[in-house]
Coordinates of C-alpha atoms and ligand atoms in Angstrom, one line a residue:
X7 CA 124.5 259.6 -115.8
X8 CA 122.0 259.8 -112.6
X9 CA 123.5 263.2 -111.4
X10 CA 123.1 264.8 -114.6
X11 CA 122.5 268.8 -113.7
X12 CA 118.9 269.4 -113.8
X13 CA 119.3 273.2 -114.8
X14 CA 120.1 271.7 -118.4
X15 CA 117.1 269.4 -118.8
X16 CA 114.5 270.6 -121.5
X17 CA 111.1 270.1 -121.1
X18 CA 110.1 266.9 -123.1
X19 CA 108.2 268.7 -125.9
X20 CA 111.6 270.7 -126.7
X21 CA 114.0 268.1 -126.7
X22 CA 116.1 267.2 -129.9
X23 CA 113.7 264.2 -130.6
X24 CA 110.3 266.1 -130.7
X25 CA 108.9 267.0 -133.9
X26 CA 111.8 265.6 -135.7
X27 CA 111.5 263.5 -138.6
X28 CA 114.8 262.2 -139.9
X29 CA 116.0 261.5 -143.6
X30 CA 113.8 264.3 -144.8
X31 CA 114.6 265.8 -148.4
X32 CA 117.0 268.5 -147.9
X33 CA 115.2 272.0 -149.0
X34 CA 117.0 274.6 -147.1
X35 CA 118.3 276.5 -150.2
X36 CA 122.4 277.2 -150.8
X37 CA 122.7 280.2 -152.9
X38 CA 126.0 280.9 -154.7
X39 CA 126.9 284.7 -154.6
X40 CA 129.6 284.7 -157.2
X41 CA 126.3 284.3 -159.7
X42 CA 125.9 288.2 -158.5
X43 CA 128.6 288.8 -161.2
X44 CA 126.8 287.9 -164.1
X45 CA 124.3 290.6 -164.9
X46 CA 122.0 288.0 -166.3
X47 CA 121.4 286.3 -163.0
X48 CA 121.2 289.1 -160.5
X49 CA 117.4 289.2 -160.6
X50 CA 117.2 285.3 -160.1
X51 CA 119.5 285.7 -156.9
X52 CA 117.6 288.3 -155.4
X53 CA 114.3 286.3 -156.0
X54 CA 116.0 283.0 -154.6
X55 CA 117.0 284.9 -151.4
X56 CA 113.3 286.7 -151.1
X57 CA 111.7 283.1 -151.2
X58 CA 113.8 281.7 -148.8
X59 CA 113.2 284.6 -146.4
X60 CA 109.7 283.9 -146.8
X61 CA 109.4 280.1 -146.7
X62 CA 112.0 279.2 -144.2
X63 CA 113.9 282.6 -142.9
X64 CA 117.0 280.8 -143.8
X65 CA 119.5 279.9 -146.4
X66 CA 123.4 279.2 -146.7
X67 CA 125.5 281.3 -149.1
X68 CA 128.6 280.1 -150.8
X69 CA 131.4 282.2 -152.9
X70 CA 130.1 285.1 -150.2
X71 CA 133.4 286.9 -150.4
X72 CA 134.6 286.3 -146.6
X73 CA 138.0 284.7 -146.9
X74 CA 138.6 281.2 -145.7
X75 CA 141.8 282.2 -144.1
X76 CA 140.4 284.8 -142.1
X77 CA 137.8 282.3 -140.9
X78 CA 140.3 279.8 -140.4
X79 CA 142.3 282.0 -138.2
X80 CA 139.6 283.1 -135.9
X81 CA 138.6 279.4 -135.7
X82 CA 142.2 278.6 -134.5
X83 CA 142.9 281.0 -132.1
X84 CA 139.3 280.5 -130.4
X85 CA 140.2 277.0 -129.9
X86 CA 143.2 277.6 -128.0
X87 CA 141.4 280.4 -126.1
X88 CA 138.5 277.9 -125.1
X89 CA 141.2 275.4 -124.4
X90 CA 142.6 277.4 -121.5
X91 CA 142.1 276.8 -117.9
X92 CA 138.9 278.1 -116.3
X93 CA 141.0 280.6 -114.1
X94 CA 142.2 282.5 -117.3
X95 CA 138.9 282.3 -119.0
X96 CA 137.3 283.7 -116.2
X97 CA 139.5 286.9 -116.4
X98 CA 137.5 288.1 -119.2
X99 CA 134.2 287.2 -118.2
X100 CA 130.8 288.8 -118.8
X101 CA 129.5 291.0 -116.1
X102 CA 126.7 293.6 -115.7
X103 CA 128.6 296.4 -117.0
X104 CA 130.1 295.0 -119.9
X105 CA 128.0 292.2 -120.7
X106 CA 130.6 290.8 -123.3
X107 CA 133.7 288.4 -123.0
X108 CA 133.6 284.9 -121.7
X109 CA 130.3 283.1 -120.2
X110 CA 129.4 279.5 -119.3
X111 CA 126.1 279.8 -118.2
X112 CA 123.6 281.0 -120.7
X113 CA 119.9 280.5 -120.3
X114 CA 118.0 280.0 -123.5
X115 CA 113.9 280.6 -122.1
X116 CA 115.3 279.9 -118.5
X117 CA 117.0 276.6 -119.2
X118 CA 120.8 276.3 -119.1
X119 CA 122.5 275.7 -122.7
X120 CA 125.0 273.4 -122.7
X121 CA 127.6 275.7 -124.2
X122 CA 130.8 278.1 -123.8
X123 CA 130.7 281.7 -125.6
X124 CA 132.7 284.5 -126.1
X125 CA 130.9 287.8 -127.0
X126 CA 132.8 290.7 -129.2
X127 CA 131.1 294.0 -130.0
X128 CA 131.6 295.0 -133.6
X129 CA 131.9 298.6 -132.4
X130 CA 134.1 299.4 -129.6
X131 CA 133.2 301.3 -127.5
X132 CA 129.3 300.4 -128.5
X133 CA 126.4 302.9 -127.4
X134 CA 123.6 301.5 -125.4
X135 CA 121.0 303.0 -123.4
X136 CA 122.1 303.3 -119.8
X137 CA 118.7 301.7 -118.4
X138 CA 115.5 299.8 -119.4
X139 CA 113.2 302.7 -118.2
X140 CA 111.3 304.0 -121.6
X141 CA 111.5 307.8 -120.0
X142 CA 115.4 307.8 -119.5
X143 CA 117.2 308.9 -122.4
X144 CA 120.7 308.5 -120.5
X145 CA 123.4 306.3 -122.7
X146 CA 126.5 304.7 -121.9
X147 CA 129.5 303.2 -123.7
X148 CA 130.5 299.6 -123.3
X149 CA 133.8 298.1 -124.1
X150 CA 135.3 294.8 -125.5
X151 CA 137.3 292.6 -123.2
X152 CA 140.3 290.5 -124.8
X153 CA 142.5 287.9 -123.7
X154 CA 146.0 288.2 -123.2
X155 CA 146.5 284.6 -124.5
X156 CA 146.2 283.8 -127.3
X157 CA 148.0 287.0 -128.4
X158 CA 146.6 287.3 -132.0
X159 CA 142.7 286.7 -130.6
X160 CA 142.1 290.2 -131.0
X161 CA 143.0 290.7 -134.6
X162 CA 141.9 287.7 -135.8
X163 CA 138.6 288.7 -134.3
X164 CA 138.5 292.0 -135.6
X165 CA 139.8 291.0 -139.1
X166 CA 137.0 288.0 -139.4
X167 CA 134.2 290.9 -138.2
X168 CA 135.0 293.3 -141.0
X169 CA 134.5 291.0 -143.8
X170 CA 131.0 289.7 -142.0
X171 CA 130.2 293.1 -141.6
X172 CA 130.5 293.9 -145.4
X173 CA 128.8 290.8 -146.3
X174 CA 125.9 291.4 -143.9
X175 CA 125.3 294.9 -145.8
X176 CA 125.3 293.2 -149.2
X177 CA 122.6 290.6 -147.9
X178 CA 121.0 293.5 -146.5
X179 CA 120.7 295.2 -150.0
X180 CA 119.8 292.3 -151.8
X181 CA 117.1 291.7 -149.2
X182 CA 116.0 295.3 -149.7
X183 CA 115.8 295.0 -153.5
X184 CA 113.8 291.5 -153.1
X185 CA 110.9 293.1 -151.3
X186 CA 111.2 296.0 -153.7
X187 CA 112.9 298.6 -152.2
X188 CA 115.8 300.7 -153.0
X189 CA 118.6 299.0 -152.3
X190 CA 120.2 301.3 -149.5
X191 CA 116.7 301.4 -147.6
X192 CA 117.7 300.0 -144.5
X193 CA 121.4 301.9 -144.1
X194 CA 120.2 304.7 -142.0
X195 CA 119.3 302.3 -139.3
X196 CA 122.9 301.6 -138.7
X197 CA 124.9 304.7 -137.7
X198 CA 125.5 303.3 -134.4
X199 CA 125.1 299.8 -135.0
X200 CA 124.9 297.2 -132.0
X201 CA 125.9 294.4 -134.0
X202 CA 128.1 291.9 -132.1
X203 CA 129.8 288.2 -133.1
X204 CA 129.7 285.1 -130.9
X205 CA 132.0 282.4 -130.8
X206 CA 130.2 279.4 -129.5
X207 CA 131.9 275.8 -128.3
X208 CA 129.2 273.1 -127.8
X209 CA 131.6 270.3 -125.6
X210 CA 130.3 266.7 -125.8
X211 CA 127.3 266.2 -123.8
X212 CA 126.4 262.8 -121.8
X213 CA 122.9 263.6 -122.2
X214 CA 122.1 265.1 -125.8
X215 CA 118.6 263.5 -125.4
X216 CA 117.9 265.7 -122.5
X217 CA 119.9 268.8 -122.8
X218 CA 120.1 271.2 -125.9
X219 CA 123.5 273.2 -127.1
X220 CA 120.9 276.2 -127.8
X221 CA 117.2 275.9 -126.6
X222 CA 114.7 276.5 -129.3
X223 CA 114.7 280.3 -129.9
X224 CA 114.4 283.2 -132.4
X225 CA 117.2 285.8 -133.3
X226 CA 116.2 289.3 -132.3
X227 CA 118.7 290.7 -134.7
X228 CA 118.0 292.0 -138.1
X229 CA 120.1 289.3 -139.8
X230 CA 122.6 286.4 -138.5
X231 CA 125.1 285.0 -140.5
X232 CA 126.8 282.1 -138.8
X233 CA 130.1 280.0 -139.6
X234 CA 129.8 276.5 -138.4
X235 CA 132.1 273.7 -138.4
X236 CA 131.9 270.6 -140.1
X237 CA 130.2 268.7 -137.1
X238 CA 126.2 269.9 -137.3
X239 CA 123.8 270.1 -134.9
X240 CA 121.7 273.2 -136.0
X241 CA 118.0 272.8 -136.7
X242 CA 115.5 275.0 -138.1
X243 CA 111.8 274.9 -137.6
X244 CA 110.0 274.9 -141.0
X245 CA 107.3 277.8 -141.2
X246 CA 104.5 275.8 -142.7
X247 CA 104.4 272.9 -140.3
X248 CA 107.1 273.4 -137.5
X249 CA 108.8 270.4 -138.4
X250 CA 112.5 270.3 -137.4
X251 CA 115.2 270.3 -140.2
X252 CA 119.1 270.3 -139.9
X253 CA 121.1 272.8 -141.6
X254 CA 123.9 270.6 -143.3
X255 CA 127.3 271.9 -143.0
X256 CA 128.7 273.1 -146.4
X257 CA 132.4 273.9 -146.4
X258 CA 132.8 277.5 -146.2
X259 CA 129.3 278.5 -146.2
X260 CA 127.7 280.7 -144.2
X261 CA 124.3 280.0 -142.7
X262 CA 122.0 283.0 -142.9
X263 CA 118.9 283.9 -141.2
X264 CA 116.0 286.4 -140.7
X265 CA 115.8 288.0 -137.2
X266 CA 113.1 289.5 -135.5
X267 CA 113.8 293.5 -136.6
X268 CA 113.7 292.1 -140.2
X269 CA 110.5 290.0 -139.5
X270 CA 108.7 293.0 -137.9
X271 CA 110.2 295.6 -140.8
X272 CA 108.2 293.1 -143.5
X273 CA 105.3 293.2 -141.5
X274 CA 106.0 289.1 -141.3
X275 CA 106.4 288.9 -145.1
X276 CA 109.9 287.4 -144.2
X277 CA 110.2 284.9 -141.2
X278 CA 112.3 284.5 -138.1
X279 CA 112.5 281.0 -137.8
X280 CA 112.9 279.1 -134.5
X281 CA 116.2 277.5 -134.2
X282 CA 117.8 274.9 -131.7
X283 CA 121.4 273.2 -131.4
X284 CA 121.6 269.3 -130.6
X285 CA 124.7 268.3 -129.3
X286 CA 126.3 264.6 -129.3
X287 CA 128.1 262.7 -126.9
X288 CA 131.8 262.5 -128.4
X289 CA 132.4 265.6 -130.6
X290 CA 132.8 269.4 -129.4
X291 CA 131.2 271.7 -132.1
X292 CA 132.1 275.6 -132.9
X293 CA 130.1 278.0 -134.6
X294 CA 130.6 281.7 -134.9
X295 CA 127.5 283.8 -135.5
X296 CA 127.3 287.7 -136.6
X297 CA 124.6 289.3 -135.4
X298 CA 123.6 292.4 -137.6
X299 CA 121.8 295.0 -134.9
X300 CA 120.7 298.6 -135.7
X301 CA 121.5 301.5 -133.4
X302 CA 120.1 302.0 -130.2
X303 CA 117.4 304.7 -131.2
X304 CA 116.0 302.8 -133.9
X305 CA 112.3 302.4 -133.7
X306 CA 111.5 298.9 -134.8
X307 CA 108.0 298.8 -136.6
X308 CA 106.7 297.5 -139.9
X309 CA 107.7 299.7 -142.8
X310 CA 105.4 302.2 -144.1
X311 CA 106.1 301.0 -147.6
X312 CA 105.0 297.4 -147.0
X313 CA 101.6 298.3 -144.7
X314 CA 98.6 298.9 -146.4
X315 CA 94.9 298.7 -145.4
X316 CA 94.7 295.5 -146.4
X317 CA 97.8 294.6 -144.7
X318 CA 97.7 296.7 -141.7
X319 CA 100.9 296.7 -139.2
X320 CA 101.0 293.5 -137.3
X321 CA 103.4 295.0 -134.3
X322 CA 103.4 298.2 -132.6
X323 CA 106.7 299.8 -132.8
X324 CA 109.7 299.4 -129.8
X325 CA 113.0 301.3 -129.3
X326 CA 116.1 298.7 -130.4
X327 CA 118.4 299.6 -127.4
X328 CA 115.7 299.5 -124.7
X329 CA 114.6 295.9 -125.9
X330 CA 118.4 295.0 -126.1
X331 CA 118.9 296.2 -122.8
X332 CA 115.7 294.3 -121.3
X333 CA 116.6 291.4 -123.2
X334 CA 120.3 291.4 -121.8
X335 CA 120.0 291.2 -118.2
X336 CA 117.8 288.0 -118.4
X337 CA 120.7 286.2 -119.7
X338 CA 122.5 286.5 -116.6
X339 CA 120.3 284.1 -114.4
X340 CA 117.4 281.9 -114.4
X341 CA 114.4 284.5 -113.7
X342 CA 111.1 283.4 -112.5
X343 CA 109.2 285.2 -115.4
X344 CA 109.7 284.7 -119.0
X345 CA 111.8 287.2 -120.7
X346 CA 110.7 289.7 -122.9
X347 CA 109.7 288.4 -126.3
X348 CA 109.1 289.9 -129.6
X349 CA 105.3 288.6 -129.5
X350 CA 104.9 291.3 -126.6
X351 CA 104.9 293.9 -129.3
X352 CA 102.0 292.0 -131.3
X353 CA 99.0 294.1 -132.0
X354 CA 96.1 292.2 -130.3
X355 CA 93.7 291.4 -132.8
Ligands
LIG414 C1 122.7 281.4 -131.9 C2 122.8 280.2 -132.7 C3 123.6 278.0 -133.6 C4 124.7 277.3 -133.8 O1 124.0 281.5 -131.2 O2 121.9 282.4 -131.5 O3 121.4 280.0 -133.0 O4 124.7 276.7 -134.8 N1 123.7 279.6 -132.9 O5 125.4 277.6 -133.1
LIG415 NI1 120.5 281.9 -132.7

């Protein structure tokens, strides 16, 4: 224990016991999407989603249409991949040219996460800016990396991702309606979507009191859809007071959360919550988030319909693709400076 690697150690105020009050009543909503089949219930579902986005920035959905066999298949093949020897896994390692594939040393806020990941672009190839320079309009293509073994890894992932994307757009429509906007208000932002999905493996950890699976962070995307296994460990910080709450594993449910883009589009009406992953000493845990991201050229700024003289824009706009490439560089190594954060775009008052 004495020689626990210090690069994993969280500052005391960010450890798993900070601001966590055990045995609080469960409040994060679980919404049954099969209720959308009942025309009389549709409006209730929409307002429950809107309330959850405002109060928590998190909710879970059940009967969401992503088939459980597609999910089980991906869970099975990714386990086989992560169980391979390291020499095999690093053949599909993330690099600076194509920042996807296998990676085991991600930093969140400059502290190392206790996890291994595998990242996959939804569109292959995907179009991204070629540099972080705001004046440079150059673009480049980035490609997925696929392991040779297990042999159905690629197909299992692609099938699951298509279902997840379909649900992401359905949720986007419901969120749009909950804001009093037309159903398809956001669709044009996704013509060259930069969505990707990730497989997280959190191995057992000898010091869950010091390290985290993922340190506290907000997702930078529009919405995230996360499949978690039965182990548990995801926690969300409550908007009203910052107290941490566990997101209880519900069989076959998906955890949905609001990311920074949606928070900015709604001028802070909807909340992108801080969340983190607590690890444990005995059980490995898997999770599969799908991150819905706009096209590289989308200007992320408060929607005109949602601002007014009484509610002026709280953010300056930024180009999504430029933000993404600046952000991505910092995942590779510990930087001396804090990486770029959404608050850097807040209008100073
Ligand atoms: C993430 C994340 C949560 C989890 O990958 O951004 O928050 O439960 N994951 O793995
Ligand atoms: Ni996250």
